[in-house]
Structure formats: C-alpha cells, structure tokens
C-alpha cells in the first residue's frame, strides 16, 4: 500500500493535485461561469425580460440593445425608496451595450410619472 504525502510531492504535482481537488469540489477559477449575451429587440417588454433574466441566472451577463432603437417606458415596473421605476432594478453583474439606443420615459399626459 502506498501512502501519499503532499509535502513529498514536487511543486507541479502539488499544483495538479490542487487543480483536481478544485474541479472535484466545484471551486476556484476552474468553475467560472460564462456570461450570457442577451440581444434585445426594439421592445420595452423584451428589455424588461432581459434584465429579469440577467438578475435571476446567477452569472454576469451582457445585454445588447437594438441599435438606434428608442425604448419608451410607459408603465411603472416597481417602486423603491427612490420612487417609481420604469425598469427592474439591476441586482447582478450586467454590461449593457447601448448601440446608440435610447431609453426614455413617455411624456404623454395620461402615463404615470416615475
């Protein structure tokens, strides 16, 4: 029977052992999660869904807005201490690529102000 003593192993052997243990336990840099890329068409509901998806999937995400689109917010999505919001609060790591898109609040008189 052979007994393994970590201190008697060479430095490359110890490094390999650390990698194998990390992978087996699901920890460390070897368990990195790839970011999702979410392409959003020119539609406010699609933008809201993209933010909700990014908040809920437990990883970093990239949201690409439709180039030259204007996303006009017409409804209250949620209310926080800061007041009413037209989009969900972002609660995870998200990169939003605007691609010259605009997000604006509606100026129509019968639309709630937020």
C-alpha positions as a LaTeX table, in Angstrom:
\begin{tabular}{lrrr}
\hline
Residue & $x$ (\AA) & $y$ (\AA) & $z$ (\AA) \\
\hline
Unk1 & 0.00 & 0.00 & 0.00 \\
Unk2 & 1.32 & 3.43 & $-0.94$ \\
Unk3 & 0.67 & 6.43 & 1.23 \\
Unk4 & 0.65 & 9.86 & $-0.38$ \\
Unk5 & 2.38 & 12.66 & 1.48 \\
Unk6 & 1.68 & 16.07 & $-0.09$ \\
Unk7 & 4.93 & 17.54 & 1.20 \\
Unk8 & 6.98 & 14.93 & $-0.63$ \\
Unk9 & 5.35 & 15.74 & $-4.00$ \\
Unk10 & 7.03 & 18.06 & $-6.47$ \\
Unk11 & 5.65 & 21.54 & $-7.00$ \\
Unk12 & 3.99 & 20.62 & $-10.37$ \\
Unk13 & 2.44 & 17.54 & $-8.74$ \\
Unk14 & 1.03 & 19.65 & $-5.88$ \\
Unk15 & $-0.35$ & 22.18 & $-8.39$ \\
Unk16 & $-2.03$ & 19.39 & $-10.39$ \\
Unk17 & $-3.48$ & 17.96 & $-7.18$ \\
Unk18 & $-4.86$ & 21.39 & $-6.23$ \\
Unk19 & $-6.47$ & 21.73 & $-9.69$ \\
Unk20 & $-8.05$ & 18.28 & $-9.47$ \\
Unk21 & $-9.40$ & 18.93 & $-5.97$ \\
Unk22 & $-10.77$ & 22.33 & $-7.06$ \\
Unk23 & $-12.54$ & 20.76 & $-10.01$ \\
Unk24 & $-13.94$ & 17.94 & $-7.90$ \\
Unk25 & $-15.27$ & 20.38 & $-5.31$ \\
Unk26 & $-16.50$ & 22.86 & $-7.90$ \\
Unk27 & $-14.49$ & 25.77 & $-6.55$ \\
Unk28 & $-11.84$ & 28.11 & $-7.80$ \\
Unk29 & $-11.13$ & 29.58 & $-11.17$ \\
Unk30 & $-11.93$ & 26.29 & $-12.86$ \\
Unk31 & $-15.62$ & 26.70 & $-12.07$ \\
Unk32 & $-16.03$ & 30.01 & $-13.85$ \\
Unk33 & $-19.44$ & 30.64 & $-15.38$ \\
Unk34 & $-19.59$ & 32.17 & $-18.82$ \\
Unk35 & $-21.60$ & 35.33 & $-19.27$ \\
Unk36 & $-24.82$ & 35.09 & $-21.23$ \\
Unk37 & $-25.34$ & 37.50 & $-24.11$ \\
Unk38 & $-28.93$ & 38.70 & $-24.40$ \\
Unk39 & $-29.85$ & 40.55 & $-27.59$ \\
Unk40 & $-32.88$ & 42.78 & $-27.03$ \\
Unk41 & $-35.14$ & 43.71 & $-29.97$ \\
Unk42 & $-36.70$ & 47.17 & $-30.06$ \\
Unk43 & $-39.37$ & 46.33 & $-27.48$ \\
Unk44 & $-39.65$ & 47.54 & $-23.86$ \\
Unk45 & $-41.08$ & 44.22 & $-22.63$ \\
Unk46 & $-38.11$ & 42.40 & $-24.14$ \\
Unk47 & $-35.77$ & 44.80 & $-22.29$ \\
Unk48 & $-37.60$ & 44.17 & $-19.01$ \\
Unk49 & $-37.41$ & 40.40 & $-19.60$ \\
Unk50 & $-33.69$ & 40.65 & $-20.38$ \\
Unk51 & $-32.99$ & 42.48 & $-17.11$ \\
Unk52 & $-35.13$ & 39.99 & $-15.16$ \\
Unk53 & $-33.25$ & 37.09 & $-16.80$ \\
Unk54 & $-29.88$ & 38.67 & $-16.02$ \\
Unk55 & $-30.88$ & 39.25 & $-12.39$ \\
Unk56 & $-32.09$ & 35.70 & $-11.95$ \\
Unk57 & $-29.47$ & 33.49 & $-13.56$ \\
Unk58 & $-26.64$ & 33.94 & $-11.06$ \\
Unk59 & $-23.95$ & 34.97 & $-13.53$ \\
Unk60 & $-22.57$ & 38.01 & $-15.29$ \\
Unk61 & $-24.50$ & 38.95 & $-18.42$ \\
Unk62 & $-24.18$ & 41.19 & $-21.45$ \\
Unk63 & $-27.33$ & 42.89 & $-22.72$ \\
Unk64 & $-27.15$ & 44.26 & $-26.26$ \\
Unk65 & $-29.80$ & 46.86 & $-27.06$ \\
Unk66 & $-31.12$ & 47.15 & $-30.60$ \\
Unk67 & $-29.11$ & 49.80 & $-32.45$ \\
Unk68 & $-30.79$ & 53.17 & $-32.95$ \\
Unk69 & $-33.92$ & 51.99 & $-31.11$ \\
Unk70 & $-35.90$ & 54.16 & $-28.68$ \\
Unk71 & $-37.27$ & 52.20 & $-25.71$ \\
Unk72 & $-40.11$ & 54.36 & $-24.38$ \\
Unk73 & $-41.16$ & 53.47 & $-20.83$ \\
Unk74 & $-44.90$ & 53.87 & $-20.28$ \\
Unk75 & $-45.57$ & 51.85 & $-17.10$ \\
Unk76 & $-44.29$ & 51.60 & $-13.56$ \\
Unk77 & $-42.33$ & 48.38 & $-13.19$ \\
Unk78 & $-41.55$ & 48.62 & $-9.47$ \\
Unk79 & $-41.31$ & 51.08 & $-6.60$ \\
Unk80 & $-38.26$ & 51.52 & $-4.39$ \\
Unk81 & $-37.18$ & 54.04 & $-1.75$ \\
Unk82 & $-36.15$ & 56.26 & $-4.65$ \\
Unk83 & $-39.66$ & 56.22 & $-6.12$ \\
Unk84 & $-41.31$ & 54.56 & $-9.10$ \\
Unk85 & $-39.12$ & 52.88 & $-11.72$ \\
Unk86 & $-39.86$ & 52.06 & $-15.33$ \\
Unk87 & $-37.36$ & 49.18 & $-15.44$ \\
Unk88 & $-36.41$ & 46.47 & $-12.95$ \\
Unk89 & $-33.58$ & 47.31 & $-10.59$ \\
Unk90 & $-30.35$ & 45.63 & $-11.72$ \\
Unk91 & $-29.21$ & 43.33 & $-8.93$ \\
Unk92 & $-26.46$ & 41.35 & $-10.65$ \\
Unk93 & $-23.39$ & 41.96 & $-12.79$ \\
Unk94 & $-24.66$ & 43.27 & $-16.13$ \\
Unk95 & $-22.97$ & 45.05 & $-19.01$ \\
Unk96 & $-25.39$ & 46.91 & $-21.24$ \\
Unk97 & $-24.22$ & 47.77 & $-24.73$ \\
Unk98 & $-26.40$ & 50.67 & $-25.86$ \\
Unk99 & $-25.54$ & 50.59 & $-29.59$ \\
Unk100 & $-26.87$ & 54.16 & $-29.90$ \\
Unk101 & $-30.25$ & 53.15 & $-28.44$ \\
Unk102 & $-32.23$ & 55.50 & $-26.18$ \\
Unk103 & $-34.24$ & 54.61 & $-23.06$ \\
Unk104 & $-36.74$ & 57.35 & $-22.23$ \\
Unk105 & $-39.82$ & 57.98 & $-20.16$ \\
Unk106 & $-43.03$ & 58.73 & $-22.02$ \\
Unk107 & $-44.10$ & 62.36 & $-21.99$ \\
Unk108 & $-47.78$ & 61.54 & $-22.65$ \\
Unk109 & $-50.06$ & 63.25 & $-20.07$ \\
Unk110 & $-52.01$ & 60.09 & $-19.13$ \\
Unk111 & $-48.88$ & 57.98 & $-18.46$ \\
Unk112 & $-47.81$ & 57.60 & $-14.80$ \\
Unk113 & $-44.78$ & 59.67 & $-13.91$ \\
Unk114 & $-41.87$ & 57.79 & $-12.48$ \\
\hline
\end{tabular}
